[in-house]
PDB file of C-alpha atoms and ligand atoms in Angstrom:
ATOM      1  CA  MET Y  27      -6.437  -6.807  13.726  1.00 86.00           C
ATOM      2  CA  LEU Y  28      -4.598  -8.246  10.736  1.00 92.00           C
ATOM      3  CA  ASP Y  29      -1.544  -6.158  11.642  1.00 93.00           C
ATOM      4  CA  ALA Y  30      -1.385  -7.789  15.065  1.00 96.00           C
ATOM      5  CA  LEU Y  31      -1.871 -11.237  13.569  1.00 96.00           C
ATOM      6  CA  LEU Y  32       0.902 -10.703  11.009  1.00 96.00           C
ATOM      7  CA  LYS Y  33       3.244  -9.360  13.704  1.00 96.00           C
ATOM      8  CA  GLU Y  34       2.587 -12.406  15.863  1.00 96.00           C
ATOM      9  CA  TYR Y  35       3.320 -14.775  12.971  1.00 97.00           C
ATOM     10  CA  GLN Y  36       6.416 -12.770  11.964  1.00 96.00           C
ATOM     11  CA  LEU Y  37       7.829 -12.985  15.493  1.00 95.00           C
ATOM     12  CA  LYS Y  38       7.209 -16.718  15.726  1.00 96.00           C
ATOM     13  CA  LEU Y  39       8.720 -17.389  12.297  1.00 97.00           C
ATOM     14  CA  ASN Y  40      11.742 -15.161  12.958  1.00 96.00           C
ATOM     15  CA  SER Y  41      12.544 -16.894  16.227  1.00 95.00           C
ATOM     16  CA  ARG Y  42      12.507 -20.231  14.396  1.00 96.00           C
ATOM     17  CA  PHE Y  43      14.728 -18.902  11.607  1.00 97.00           C
ATOM     18  CA  ASP Y  44      17.078 -17.568  14.245  1.00 95.00           C
ATOM     19  CA  ILE Y  45      17.668 -21.127  15.437  1.00 95.00           C
ATOM     20  CA  LEU Y  46      17.449 -22.868  12.053  1.00 95.00           C
ATOM     21  CA  LEU Y  47      19.890 -20.555  10.303  1.00 96.00           C
ATOM     22  CA  SER Y  48      22.652 -20.087  12.821  1.00 94.00           C
ATOM     23  CA  ALA Y  49      26.328 -19.961  11.927  1.00 91.00           C
ATOM     24  CA  ASN Y  50      28.278 -22.173  14.320  1.00 90.00           C
ATOM     25  CA  GLY Y  51      31.935 -21.796  13.517  1.00 92.00           C
ATOM     26  CA  GLN Y  52      32.094 -23.990  10.409  1.00 94.00           C
ATOM     27  CA  LEU Y  53      34.473 -23.233   7.533  1.00 95.00           C
ATOM     28  CA  TYR Y  54      31.388 -22.531   5.413  1.00 95.00           C
ATOM     29  CA  ASP Y  55      29.702 -20.115   7.840  1.00 97.00           C
ATOM     30  CA  GLU Y  56      29.648 -17.407   5.170  1.00 97.00           C
ATOM     31  CA  VAL Y  57      26.837 -19.112   3.269  1.00 98.00           C
ATOM     32  CA  VAL Y  58      24.836 -19.596   6.487  1.00 97.00           C
ATOM     33  CA  LYS Y  59      25.248 -15.887   7.233  1.00 97.00           C
ATOM     34  CA  ALA Y  60      23.965 -15.108   3.736  1.00 98.00           C
ATOM     35  CA  CYS Y  61      20.951 -17.389   4.329  1.00 98.00           C
ATOM     36  CA  ARG Y  62      20.168 -15.544   7.563  1.00 97.00           C
ATOM     37  CA  TYR Y  63      20.584 -12.206   5.826  1.00 97.00           C
ATOM     38  CA  ALA Y  64      18.236 -13.200   3.010  1.00 98.00           C
ATOM     39  CA  THR Y  65      15.599 -14.766   5.222  1.00 97.00           C
ATOM     40  CA  ILE Y  66      15.377 -13.204   8.659  1.00 94.00           C
ATOM     41  CA  ASP Y  67      14.993  -9.441   8.204  1.00 80.00           C
ATOM     42  CA  GLY Y  68      11.953  -7.965   6.503  1.00 84.00           C
ATOM     43  CA  GLY Y  69       9.554  -9.924   4.396  1.00 92.00           C
ATOM     44  CA  LYS Y  70       5.810  -9.903   4.871  1.00 95.00           C
ATOM     45  CA  ARG Y  71       5.746 -13.707   5.408  1.00 97.00           C
ATOM     46  CA  ILE Y  72       2.619 -14.017   3.297  1.00 97.00           C
ATOM     47  CA  ARG Y  73       3.282 -17.573   2.151  1.00 98.00           C
ATOM     48  CA  PRO Y  74       3.854 -19.178   5.561  1.00 98.00           C
ATOM     49  CA  VAL Y  75       0.930 -17.228   6.997  1.00 98.00           C
ATOM     50  CA  LEU Y  76      -1.348 -18.531   4.233  1.00 98.00           C
ATOM     51  CA  LEU Y  77      -0.142 -22.065   4.913  1.00 98.00           C
ATOM     52  CA  LEU Y  78      -0.748 -21.777   8.649  1.00 98.00           C
ATOM     53  CA  GLU Y  79      -4.137 -20.089   8.251  1.00 98.00           C
ATOM     54  CA  PHE Y  80      -5.388 -22.816   5.890  1.00 98.00           C
ATOM     55  CA  TYR Y  81      -4.064 -25.418   8.345  1.00 98.00           C
ATOM     56  CA  LYS Y  82      -6.156 -23.757  11.046  1.00 98.00           C
ATOM     57  CA  LEU Y  83      -9.166 -23.394   8.776  1.00 98.00           C
ATOM     58  CA  CYS Y  84      -9.065 -27.162   8.249  1.00 98.00           C
ATOM     59  CA  GLY Y  85      -9.461 -27.670  11.966  1.00 97.00           C
ATOM     60  CA  LYS Y  86      -5.915 -27.980  13.312  1.00 97.00           C
ATOM     61  CA  ASP Y  87      -4.863 -25.912  16.278  1.00 91.00           C
ATOM     62  CA  ASP Y  88      -1.227 -26.864  16.880  1.00 94.00           C
ATOM     63  CA  ASP Y  89       2.306 -25.812  15.880  1.00 96.00           C
ATOM     64  CA  CYS Y  90       3.106 -28.930  13.830  1.00 97.00           C
ATOM     65  CA  ALA Y  91       3.007 -27.167  10.453  1.00 98.00           C
ATOM     66  CA  TYR Y  92       5.640 -24.552  11.395  1.00 97.00           C
ATOM     67  CA  ASN Y  93       8.643 -26.437   9.973  1.00 96.00           C
ATOM     68  CA  PHE Y  94       6.856 -26.650   6.659  1.00 98.00           C
ATOM     69  CA  ALA Y  95       5.852 -22.994   6.807  1.00 98.00           C
ATOM     70  CA  CYS Y  96       9.498 -21.978   7.426  1.00 98.00           C
ATOM     71  CA  ALA Y  97      10.623 -24.238   4.580  1.00 98.00           C
ATOM     72  CA  LEU Y  98       8.217 -22.534   2.211  1.00 98.00           C
ATOM     73  CA  GLU Y  99       9.493 -19.091   3.214  1.00 98.00           C
ATOM     74  CA  MET Y 100      13.078 -20.306   2.664  1.00 98.00           C
ATOM     75  CA  ILE Y 101      12.159 -21.266  -0.898  1.00 98.00           C
ATOM     76  CA  HIS Y 102      10.572 -17.859  -1.403  1.00 98.00           C
ATOM     77  CA  SER Y 103      13.729 -16.197   0.000  1.00 98.00           C
ATOM     78  CA  TYR Y 104      15.948 -18.233  -2.326  1.00 98.00           C
ATOM     79  CA  SER Y 105      13.853 -17.127  -5.310  1.00 98.00           C
ATOM     80  CA  LEU Y 106      14.348 -13.466  -4.330  1.00 98.00           C
ATOM     81  CA  VAL Y 107      18.126 -13.923  -3.940  1.00 98.00           C
ATOM     82  CA  HIS Y 108      18.392 -15.508  -7.380  1.00 98.00           C
ATOM     83  CA  ASP Y 109      15.924 -13.066  -8.928  1.00 97.00           C
ATOM     84  CA  ASP Y 110      18.154 -10.153  -7.857  1.00 97.00           C
ATOM     85  CA  LEU Y 111      21.348 -11.617  -9.362  1.00 98.00           C
ATOM     86  CA  PRO Y 112      23.004  -9.728 -12.232  1.00 97.00           C
ATOM     87  CA  CYS Y 113      22.106 -12.558 -14.636  1.00 97.00           C
ATOM     88  CA  MET Y 114      18.425 -12.196 -13.684  1.00 96.00           C
ATOM     89  CA  ASP Y 115      16.864  -8.818 -12.757  1.00 93.00           C
ATOM     90  CA  ASN Y 116      20.120  -7.312 -11.508  1.00 95.00           C
ATOM     91  CA  ASP Y 117      18.592  -5.512  -8.536  1.00 95.00           C
ATOM     92  CA  GLU Y 118      20.755  -3.971  -5.830  1.00 96.00           C
ATOM     93  CA  LEU Y 119      18.143  -3.471  -3.146  1.00 96.00           C
ATOM     94  CA  ARG Y 120      15.797  -5.931  -1.449  1.00 96.00           C
ATOM     95  CA  ARG Y 121      13.703  -5.570   1.687  1.00 94.00           C
ATOM     96  CA  GLY Y 122      15.275  -2.166   2.293  1.00 93.00           C
ATOM     97  CA  LYS Y 123      18.898  -3.346   2.303  1.00 96.00           C
ATOM     98  CA  PRO Y 124      21.552  -4.322  -0.254  1.00 97.00           C
ATOM     99  CA  SER Y 125      20.486  -7.461  -2.099  1.00 98.00           C
ATOM    100  CA  CYS Y 126      22.300 -10.647  -1.122  1.00 98.00           C
ATOM    101  CA  HIS Y 127      24.902 -10.552  -3.906  1.00 98.00           C
ATOM    102  CA  LYS Y 128      25.706  -6.932  -3.066  1.00 98.00           C
ATOM    103  CA  ALA Y 129      26.320  -7.874   0.566  1.00 98.00           C
ATOM    104  CA  PHE Y 130      28.056 -11.230   0.068  1.00 98.00           C
ATOM    105  CA  GLY Y 131      29.205 -11.337  -3.556  1.00 98.00           C
ATOM    106  CA  GLU Y 132      27.711 -13.262  -6.443  1.00 98.00           C
ATOM    107  CA  SER Y 133      29.170 -16.692  -5.720  1.00 98.00           C
ATOM    108  CA  ILE Y 134      27.939 -16.800  -2.136  1.00 98.00           C
ATOM    109  CA  ALA Y 135      24.553 -15.389  -3.174  1.00 98.00           C
ATOM    110  CA  LEU Y 136      24.176 -18.131  -5.772  1.00 98.00           C
ATOM    111  CA  LEU Y 137      25.127 -20.771  -3.208  1.00 98.00           C
ATOM    112  CA  CYS Y 138      22.881 -19.135  -0.618  1.00 98.00           C
ATOM    113  CA  GLY Y 139      19.905 -19.625  -2.948  1.00 98.00           C
ATOM    114  CA  ASP Y 140      20.930 -23.236  -3.594  1.00 98.00           C
ATOM    115  CA  ALA Y 141      21.368 -23.806   0.144  1.00 98.00           C
ATOM    116  CA  LEU Y 142      17.995 -22.304   1.076  1.00 98.00           C
ATOM    117  CA  LEU Y 143      16.252 -24.436  -1.532  1.00 98.00           C
ATOM    118  CA  THR Y 144      17.937 -27.655  -0.438  1.00 98.00           C
ATOM    119  CA  GLU Y 145      17.711 -27.035   3.294  1.00 98.00           C
ATOM    120  CA  ALA Y 146      14.045 -26.151   2.876  1.00 98.00           C
ATOM    121  CA  PHE Y 147      13.245 -29.669   1.725  1.00 98.00           C
ATOM    122  CA  LEU Y 148      15.336 -31.145   4.534  1.00 98.00           C
ATOM    123  CA  LEU Y 149      13.426 -29.044   7.057  1.00 98.00           C
ATOM    124  CA  ALA Y 150      10.015 -29.812   5.570  1.00 98.00           C
ATOM    125  CA  SER Y 151      10.815 -33.531   5.649  1.00 97.00           C
ATOM    126  CA  LYS Y 152      11.305 -33.144   9.409  1.00 96.00           C
ATOM    127  CA  THR Y 153       7.673 -32.156   9.959  1.00 97.00           C
ATOM    128  CA  LEU Y 154       6.644 -33.999  13.114  1.00 96.00           C
ATOM    129  CA  GLY Y 155       3.230 -34.739  14.569  1.00 98.00           C
ATOM    130  CA  ILE Y 156       1.564 -34.983  11.163  1.00 98.00           C
ATOM    131  CA  PRO Y 157       0.942 -38.316   9.370  1.00 98.00           C
ATOM    132  CA  SER Y 158       3.846 -39.047   7.018  1.00 98.00           C
ATOM    133  CA  ASP Y 159       1.584 -39.624   3.997  1.00 98.00           C
ATOM    134  CA  CYS Y 160       0.332 -36.035   4.386  1.00 98.00           C
ATOM    135  CA  VAL Y 161       3.913 -34.753   4.683  1.00 98.00           C
ATOM    136  CA  VAL Y 162       4.998 -36.634   1.545  1.00 98.00           C
ATOM    137  CA  LYS Y 163       1.981 -35.340  -0.374  1.00 98.00           C
ATOM    138  CA  ALA Y 164       2.794 -31.793   0.745  1.00 98.00           C
ATOM    139  CA  LEU Y 165       6.470 -32.183  -0.238  1.00 98.00           C
ATOM    140  CA  SER Y 166       5.439 -33.311  -3.683  1.00 98.00           C
ATOM    141  CA  HIS Y 167       3.001 -30.397  -4.032  1.00 98.00           C
ATOM    142  CA  LEU Y 168       5.719 -27.956  -3.017  1.00 98.00           C
ATOM    143  CA  ALA Y 169       8.323 -29.400  -5.390  1.00 98.00           C
ATOM    144  CA  SER Y 170       6.006 -29.394  -8.374  1.00 98.00           C
ATOM    145  CA  ASN Y 171       4.955 -25.783  -7.784  1.00 98.00           C
ATOM    146  CA  ALA Y 172       8.452 -24.449  -7.071  1.00 98.00           C
ATOM    147  CA  GLY Y 173       9.892 -26.366 -10.042  1.00 98.00           C
ATOM    148  CA  VAL Y 174       9.814 -26.300 -13.819  1.00 98.00           C
ATOM    149  CA  ASN Y 175       6.025 -26.424 -14.126  1.00 98.00           C
ATOM    150  CA  GLY Y 176       5.668 -23.720 -11.484  1.00 98.00           C
ATOM    151  CA  MET Y 177       7.871 -20.876 -10.285  1.00 98.00           C
ATOM    152  CA  ILE Y 178      10.935 -21.744 -12.379  1.00 98.00           C
ATOM    153  CA  GLY Y 179       8.838 -22.061 -15.552  1.00 98.00           C
ATOM    154  CA  GLY Y 180       7.290 -18.664 -14.815  1.00 98.00           C
ATOM    155  CA  GLN Y 181      10.713 -17.121 -14.377  1.00 97.00           C
ATOM    156  CA  VAL Y 182      11.838 -18.561 -17.724  1.00 97.00           C
ATOM    157  CA  ILE Y 183       8.848 -16.903 -19.432  1.00 97.00           C
ATOM    158  CA  ASP Y 184       9.692 -13.676 -17.582  1.00 95.00           C
ATOM    159  CA  MET Y 185      13.301 -13.703 -18.835  1.00 94.00           C
ATOM    160  CA  ALA Y 186      12.207 -13.983 -22.484  1.00 94.00           C
ATOM    161  CA  ASP Y 187      11.408 -11.074 -24.780  1.00 93.00           C
ATOM    162  CA  ASN Y 188       7.655 -10.775 -24.273  1.00 91.00           C
ATOM    163  CA  SER Y 189       7.097  -7.620 -26.280  1.00 90.00           C
ATOM    164  CA  GLU Y 190       5.172  -9.391 -29.047  1.00 90.00           C
ATOM    165  CA  VAL Y 191       3.300 -12.028 -27.052  1.00 94.00           C
ATOM    166  CA  ASP Y 192      -0.449 -12.096 -26.299  1.00 94.00           C
ATOM    167  CA  ASP Y 193      -1.633 -10.859 -22.888  1.00 95.00           C
ATOM    168  CA  ASP Y 194      -2.427 -14.509 -22.101  1.00 96.00           C
ATOM    169  CA  VAL Y 195       1.279 -15.303 -22.000  1.00 96.00           C
ATOM    170  CA  LEU Y 196       1.842 -12.590 -19.406  1.00 96.00           C
ATOM    171  CA  PHE Y 197      -1.020 -13.953 -17.288  1.00 96.00           C
ATOM    172  CA  GLU Y 198       0.446 -17.446 -17.584  1.00 97.00           C
ATOM    173  CA  MET Y 199       3.763 -16.013 -16.396  1.00 97.00           C
ATOM    174  CA  TYR Y 200       2.013 -14.432 -13.365  1.00 97.00           C
ATOM    175  CA  ARG Y 201       0.222 -17.685 -12.623  1.00 97.00           C
ATOM    176  CA  LEU Y 202       3.497 -19.604 -12.562  1.00 98.00           C
ATOM    177  CA  LYS Y 203       6.145 -17.172 -11.351  1.00 97.00           C
ATOM    178  CA  THR Y 204       4.162 -15.763  -8.442  1.00 97.00           C
ATOM    179  CA  GLY Y 205       0.916 -17.717  -8.248  1.00 98.00           C
ATOM    180  CA  ALA Y 206       2.427 -21.190  -7.971  1.00 98.00           C
ATOM    181  CA  LEU Y 207       4.117 -20.573  -4.614  1.00 98.00           C
ATOM    182  CA  LEU Y 208       1.056 -18.824  -3.169  1.00 98.00           C
ATOM    183  CA  LYS Y 209      -1.155 -21.630  -4.456  1.00 98.00           C
ATOM    184  CA  THR Y 210       1.017 -24.321  -2.905  1.00 98.00           C
ATOM    185  CA  ALA Y 211       1.075 -22.411   0.414  1.00 98.00           C
ATOM    186  CA  CYS Y 212      -2.729 -22.610   0.622  1.00 98.00           C
ATOM    187  CA  ALA Y 213      -2.920 -26.212  -0.585  1.00 98.00           C
ATOM    188  CA  ILE Y 214      -0.185 -27.451   1.762  1.00 98.00           C
ATOM    189  CA  GLY Y 215      -2.016 -26.010   4.779  1.00 98.00           C
ATOM    190  CA  CYS Y 216      -5.016 -28.195   3.855  1.00 98.00           C
ATOM    191  CA  ILE Y 217      -2.914 -31.242   2.940  1.00 98.00           C
ATOM    192  CA  LEU Y 218      -1.012 -31.195   6.251  1.00 98.00           C
ATOM    193  CA  ALA Y 219      -4.322 -30.893   8.089  1.00 98.00           C
ATOM    194  CA  GLY Y 220      -5.497 -34.050   6.319  1.00 98.00           C
ATOM    195  CA  ALA Y 221      -8.306 -32.254   4.486  1.00 98.00           C
ATOM    196  CA  ASP Y 222     -10.249 -33.857   1.686  1.00 97.00           C
ATOM    197  CA  ASP Y 223      -8.906 -33.342  -1.878  1.00 98.00           C
ATOM    198  CA  SER Y 224     -11.937 -31.228  -2.737  1.00 98.00           C
ATOM    199  CA  TYR Y 225     -10.844 -28.653  -0.114  1.00 98.00           C
ATOM    200  CA  VAL Y 226      -7.245 -28.796  -1.357  1.00 98.00           C
ATOM    201  CA  ALA Y 227      -8.542 -27.940  -4.840  1.00 98.00           C
ATOM    202  CA  ILE Y 228     -10.530 -24.964  -3.521  1.00 98.00           C
ATOM    203  CA  ALA Y 229      -7.504 -23.721  -1.577  1.00 98.00           C
ATOM    204  CA  GLU Y 230      -5.436 -24.000  -4.774  1.00 98.00           C
ATOM    205  CA  LYS Y 231      -8.001 -21.904  -6.630  1.00 98.00           C
ATOM    206  CA  PHE Y 232      -7.937 -19.294  -3.859  1.00 98.00           C
ATOM    207  CA  GLY Y 233      -4.119 -19.184  -3.991  1.00 98.00           C
ATOM    208  CA  GLU Y 234      -4.095 -18.881  -7.753  1.00 97.00           C
ATOM    209  CA  LYS Y 235      -6.545 -15.956  -7.742  1.00 97.00           C
ATOM    210  CA  VAL Y 236      -4.689 -14.182  -4.944  1.00 98.00           C
ATOM    211  CA  GLY Y 237      -1.406 -14.885  -6.745  1.00 97.00           C
ATOM    212  CA  ILE Y 238      -2.449 -13.192  -9.977  1.00 96.00           C
ATOM    213  CA  ALA Y 239      -3.860 -10.213  -8.062  1.00 97.00           C
ATOM    214  CA  PHE Y 240      -0.601 -10.092  -6.066  1.00 97.00           C
ATOM    215  CA  GLN Y 241       1.602  -9.898  -9.175  1.00 95.00           C
ATOM    216  CA  ILE Y 242      -0.641  -7.284 -10.815  1.00 96.00           C
ATOM    217  CA  ILE Y 243      -0.299  -5.132  -7.671  1.00 97.00           C
ATOM    218  CA  ASP Y 244       3.459  -5.804  -7.653  1.00 94.00           C
ATOM    219  CA  ASP Y 245       3.725  -4.490 -11.219  1.00 94.00           C
ATOM    220  CA  ILE Y 246       1.556  -1.480 -10.352  1.00 95.00           C
ATOM    221  CA  LEU Y 247       3.787  -0.671  -7.366  1.00 96.00           C
ATOM    222  CA  ASP Y 248       6.845  -0.944  -9.598  1.00 92.00           C
ATOM    223  CA  THR Y 249       5.452   1.938 -11.651  1.00 91.00           C
ATOM    224  CA  VAL Y 250       3.722   4.141  -9.044  1.00 92.00           C
ATOM    225  CA  SER Y 251       5.561   3.615  -5.751  1.00 92.00           C
ATOM    226  CA  ASP Y 252       8.969   4.741  -4.522  1.00 91.00           C
ATOM    227  CA  THR Y 253      12.136   2.941  -3.483  1.00 90.00           C
ATOM    228  CA  LYS Y 254      11.886   3.888   0.200  1.00 89.00           C
ATOM    229  CA  THR Y 255       8.345   2.535   0.593  1.00 90.00           C
ATOM    230  CA  LEU Y 256       8.966  -0.644  -1.385  1.00 90.00           C
ATOM    231  CA  GLY Y 257      12.425  -1.420   0.006  1.00 89.00           C
ATOM    232  CA  LYS Y 258      13.540  -2.287  -3.535  1.00 88.00           C
ATOM    233  CA  ASN Y 259      14.260  -0.221  -6.600  1.00 87.00           C
ATOM    234  CA  VAL Y 260      11.184   0.914  -8.511  1.00 90.00           C
ATOM    235  CA  GLY Y 261      11.068   1.011 -12.299  1.00 86.00           C
ATOM    236  CA  SER Y 262      12.749  -2.380 -12.427  1.00 81.00           C
ATOM    237  CA  ASP Y 263      10.423  -3.592 -15.205  1.00 82.00           C
ATOM    238  CA  GLU Y 264      11.146  -0.532 -17.309  1.00 81.00           C
ATOM    239  CA  LYS Y 265      14.891  -0.828 -16.679  1.00 79.00           C
ATOM    240  CA  ASN Y 266      14.794  -4.436 -17.880  1.00 79.00           C
ATOM    241  CA  ASN Y 267      12.501  -3.574 -20.812  1.00 82.00           C
ATOM    242  CA  LYS Y 268       9.839  -5.850 -19.377  1.00 85.00           C
ATOM    243  CA  ASP Y 269       6.405  -5.753 -20.877  1.00 86.00           C
ATOM    244  CA  THR Y 270       3.923  -6.132 -18.029  1.00 90.00           C
ATOM    245  CA  ILE Y 271       0.162  -6.234 -18.075  1.00 93.00           C
ATOM    246  CA  VAL Y 272       0.248  -2.831 -16.338  1.00 93.00           C
ATOM    247  CA  VAL Y 273       2.363  -1.285 -19.112  1.00 91.00           C
ATOM    248  CA  ARG Y 274      -0.126  -2.667 -21.636  1.00 93.00           C
ATOM    249  CA  LEU Y 275      -3.463  -2.024 -19.954  1.00 94.00           C
ATOM    250  CA  GLY Y 276      -2.776   0.868 -17.587  1.00 94.00           C
ATOM    251  CA  VAL Y 277      -2.801   1.235 -13.806  1.00 95.00           C
ATOM    252  CA  GLU Y 278      -6.522   1.926 -13.321  1.00 95.00           C
ATOM    253  CA  TYR Y 279      -7.688  -0.993 -15.435  1.00 96.00           C
ATOM    254  CA  CYS Y 280      -5.233  -3.303 -13.678  1.00 97.00           C
ATOM    255  CA  ARG Y 281      -6.392  -2.206 -10.229  1.00 97.00           C
ATOM    256  CA  GLU Y 282      -9.922  -3.239 -11.222  1.00 97.00           C
ATOM    257  CA  LEU Y 283      -8.574  -6.521 -12.555  1.00 97.00           C
ATOM    258  CA  ALA Y 284      -6.767  -7.227  -9.288  1.00 97.00           C
ATOM    259  CA  LYS Y 285     -10.030  -6.476  -7.442  1.00 98.00           C
ATOM    260  CA  LYS Y 286     -11.889  -8.923  -9.672  1.00 98.00           C
ATOM    261  CA  TYR Y 287      -9.388 -11.706  -8.925  1.00 97.00           C
ATOM    262  CA  THR Y 288      -9.551 -10.918  -5.200  1.00 98.00           C
ATOM    263  CA  ASN Y 289     -13.359 -11.102  -5.244  1.00 98.00           C
ATOM    264  CA  GLU Y 290     -13.127 -14.487  -6.952  1.00 98.00           C
ATOM    265  CA  ALA Y 291     -10.712 -15.555  -4.219  1.00 98.00           C
ATOM    266  CA  TYR Y 292     -13.245 -14.535  -1.528  1.00 98.00           C
ATOM    267  CA  GLU Y 293     -15.850 -16.696  -3.275  1.00 98.00           C
ATOM    268  CA  CYS Y 294     -13.568 -19.733  -2.946  1.00 98.00           C
ATOM    269  CA  LEU Y 295     -13.557 -19.235   0.817  1.00 98.00           C
ATOM    270  CA  ASP Y 296     -17.353 -19.486   0.934  1.00 96.00           C
ATOM    271  CA  ASN Y 297     -16.896 -23.251   0.473  1.00 96.00           C
ATOM    272  CA  PHE Y 298     -15.205 -23.683   3.859  1.00 97.00           C
ATOM    273  CA  ASP Y 299     -17.236 -24.180   7.034  1.00 94.00           C
ATOM    274  CA  GLY Y 300     -14.668 -22.664   9.399  1.00 95.00           C
ATOM    275  CA  ASP Y 301     -13.826 -19.046  10.199  1.00 97.00           C
ATOM    276  CA  THR Y 302     -12.296 -17.400   7.118  1.00 98.00           C
ATOM    277  CA  THR Y 303     -12.023 -13.882   8.589  1.00 97.00           C
ATOM    278  CA  ASN Y 304      -8.214 -13.855   8.671  1.00 97.00           C
ATOM    279  CA  LEU Y 305      -7.851 -15.195   5.133  1.00 98.00           C
ATOM    280  CA  ARG Y 306     -10.310 -12.617   3.804  1.00 98.00           C
ATOM    281  CA  ALA Y 307      -8.419  -9.863   5.613  1.00 97.00           C
ATOM    282  CA  LEU Y 308      -5.157 -11.177   4.192  1.00 98.00           C
ATOM    283  CA  ALA Y 309      -6.491 -11.156   0.616  1.00 98.00           C
ATOM    284  CA  ALA Y 310      -7.784  -7.601   1.134  1.00 97.00           C
ATOM    285  CA  TYR Y 311      -4.422  -6.526   2.562  1.00 97.00           C
ATOM    286  CA  LEU Y 312      -2.579  -7.974  -0.450  1.00 97.00           C
ATOM    287  CA  LEU Y 313      -4.855  -5.994  -2.749  1.00 97.00           C
ATOM    288  CA  GLU Y 314      -4.434  -2.731  -0.861  1.00 95.00           C
ATOM    289  CA  ARG Y 315      -0.793  -3.065   0.171  1.00 91.00           C
ATOM    290  CA  ASN Y 316       1.656  -0.288  -0.667  1.00 89.00           C
ATOM    291  CA  TYR Y 317       4.828  -2.397  -0.356  1.00 88.00           C
TER     292      TYR Y 317
HETATM  293  C1  GRG H 421      17.875 -18.880 -10.917  1.00 67.58           C
HETATM  294  C2  GRG H 421      17.577 -21.355 -10.500  1.00 67.58           C
HETATM  295  C3  GRG H 421      17.014 -20.017 -10.547  1.00 67.58           C
HETATM  296  C4  GRG H 421      15.727 -19.855 -10.216  1.00 67.58           C
HETATM  297  C5  GRG H 421      15.098 -18.589 -10.233  1.00 67.58           C
HETATM  298  C6  GRG H 421      14.187 -16.284  -9.331  1.00 67.58           C
HETATM  299  C7  GRG H 421      13.231 -17.361  -9.551  1.00 67.58           C
HETATM  300  C8  GRG H 421      13.721 -18.711  -9.758  1.00 67.58           C
HETATM  301  C9  GRG H 421      11.970 -17.135  -9.547  1.00 67.58           C
HETATM  302  C10 GRG H 421      11.496 -15.750  -9.324  1.00 67.58           C
HETATM  303  C11 GRG H 421      10.244 -15.734  -8.683  1.00 67.58           C
HETATM  304  C12 GRG H 421       9.944 -14.349  -8.269  1.00 67.58           C
HETATM  305  C13 GRG H 421      11.002 -13.499  -7.689  1.00 67.58           C
HETATM  306  C14 GRG H 421       8.693 -13.930  -8.400  1.00 67.58           C
HETATM  307  C15 GRG H 421       8.255 -12.633  -7.961  1.00 67.58           C
HETATM  308  C16 GRG H 421       7.276 -12.840  -6.874  1.00 67.58           C
HETATM  309  C17 GRG H 421       7.191 -11.664  -6.005  1.00 67.58           C
HETATM  310  C18 GRG H 421       6.279 -10.565  -6.409  1.00 67.58           C
HETATM  311  C19 GRG H 421       7.929 -11.609  -4.918  1.00 67.58           C
HETATM  312  C20 GRG H 421       7.840 -10.602  -3.849  1.00 67.58           C
HETATM  313  O1  GRG H 421       7.123 -11.221  -2.801  1.00 67.58           O
HETATM  314  P1  GRG H 421       6.762 -10.470  -1.446  1.00 67.58           P
HETATM  315  O2  GRG H 421       6.200  -9.120  -1.761  1.00 67.58           O
HETATM  316  O3  GRG H 421       8.198 -10.279  -0.806  1.00 67.58           O
HETATM  317  O4  GRG H 421       5.927 -11.373  -0.626  1.00 67.58           O
HETATM  318  P2  GRG H 421       8.592 -10.165   0.738  1.00 67.58           P
HETATM  319  O5  GRG H 421       9.880  -9.386   0.717  1.00 67.58           O
HETATM  320  O6  GRG H 421       7.500  -9.461   1.473  1.00 67.58           O
HETATM  321  O7  GRG H 421       8.803 -11.547   1.229  1.00 67.58           O
END
């Protein structure tokens, strides 16, 4: 059932990206082509799906949040493009194809990330059919979680030599680098639906828990999976001498830890009155995923 739901969302999001990111004969088409390349193919679309499912859970049954959902995925795509650059993780494969800088060169890949980030905010600001105070609140939530105190901050911790730091620092890195964008996805769904702040806070908690579990599983897959299944090179952490919680505590312990965080995420959902079946299935899928 979740498979069908994800497919439906993926199709709807892709058809929007197809229109939003279309080269139209400008001198700078190359960067638009890179944006399409980095955004349209592949990608599980977890963040926009979380946003749209929380929007629904808060009682809204319309397509008004789609611009925002696409904007969020564009920010996620930009982070992957920049994360793969030689000055970051230096990865040559992403979503089963050459990473953006391998296909378009480093300069265009850098600009592609910049473009996706900037255009994302333009697109999100064009959210129609939702009260503008909700849209502004959602924009602010997104910016603060994608920025220095969120994803960027997490990436800075990740780039440092973490071999001597406490485990807590690695968890903080997970919370920011990966958790912040998942958290804001959940919160924005509630904010755009006009939900009470108390529900926004619960959605944030859910996103944070799922986010930490997600990164733990990501690190596990980096050690136990293979390139074909993942669509990106495995052993990336080892190659970059990265100390992860999985290297420190072992795969089995970390699987249990990811389960614990996922169970805590389920508990957050108990606070909502609506139907949380899809969100529960999504959290379970993220725990059990193999790519
Ligand atoms: C260089 C200015 C500048 C900013 C960099 C690169 C970056 C900011 C942040 C990195 C954030 C990052 C890549 C976190 C990892 C999160 C993660 C596990 C991503 C993979 O997400 P999936 O599995 O990917 O949802 P798909 O391909 O399914 O969309």
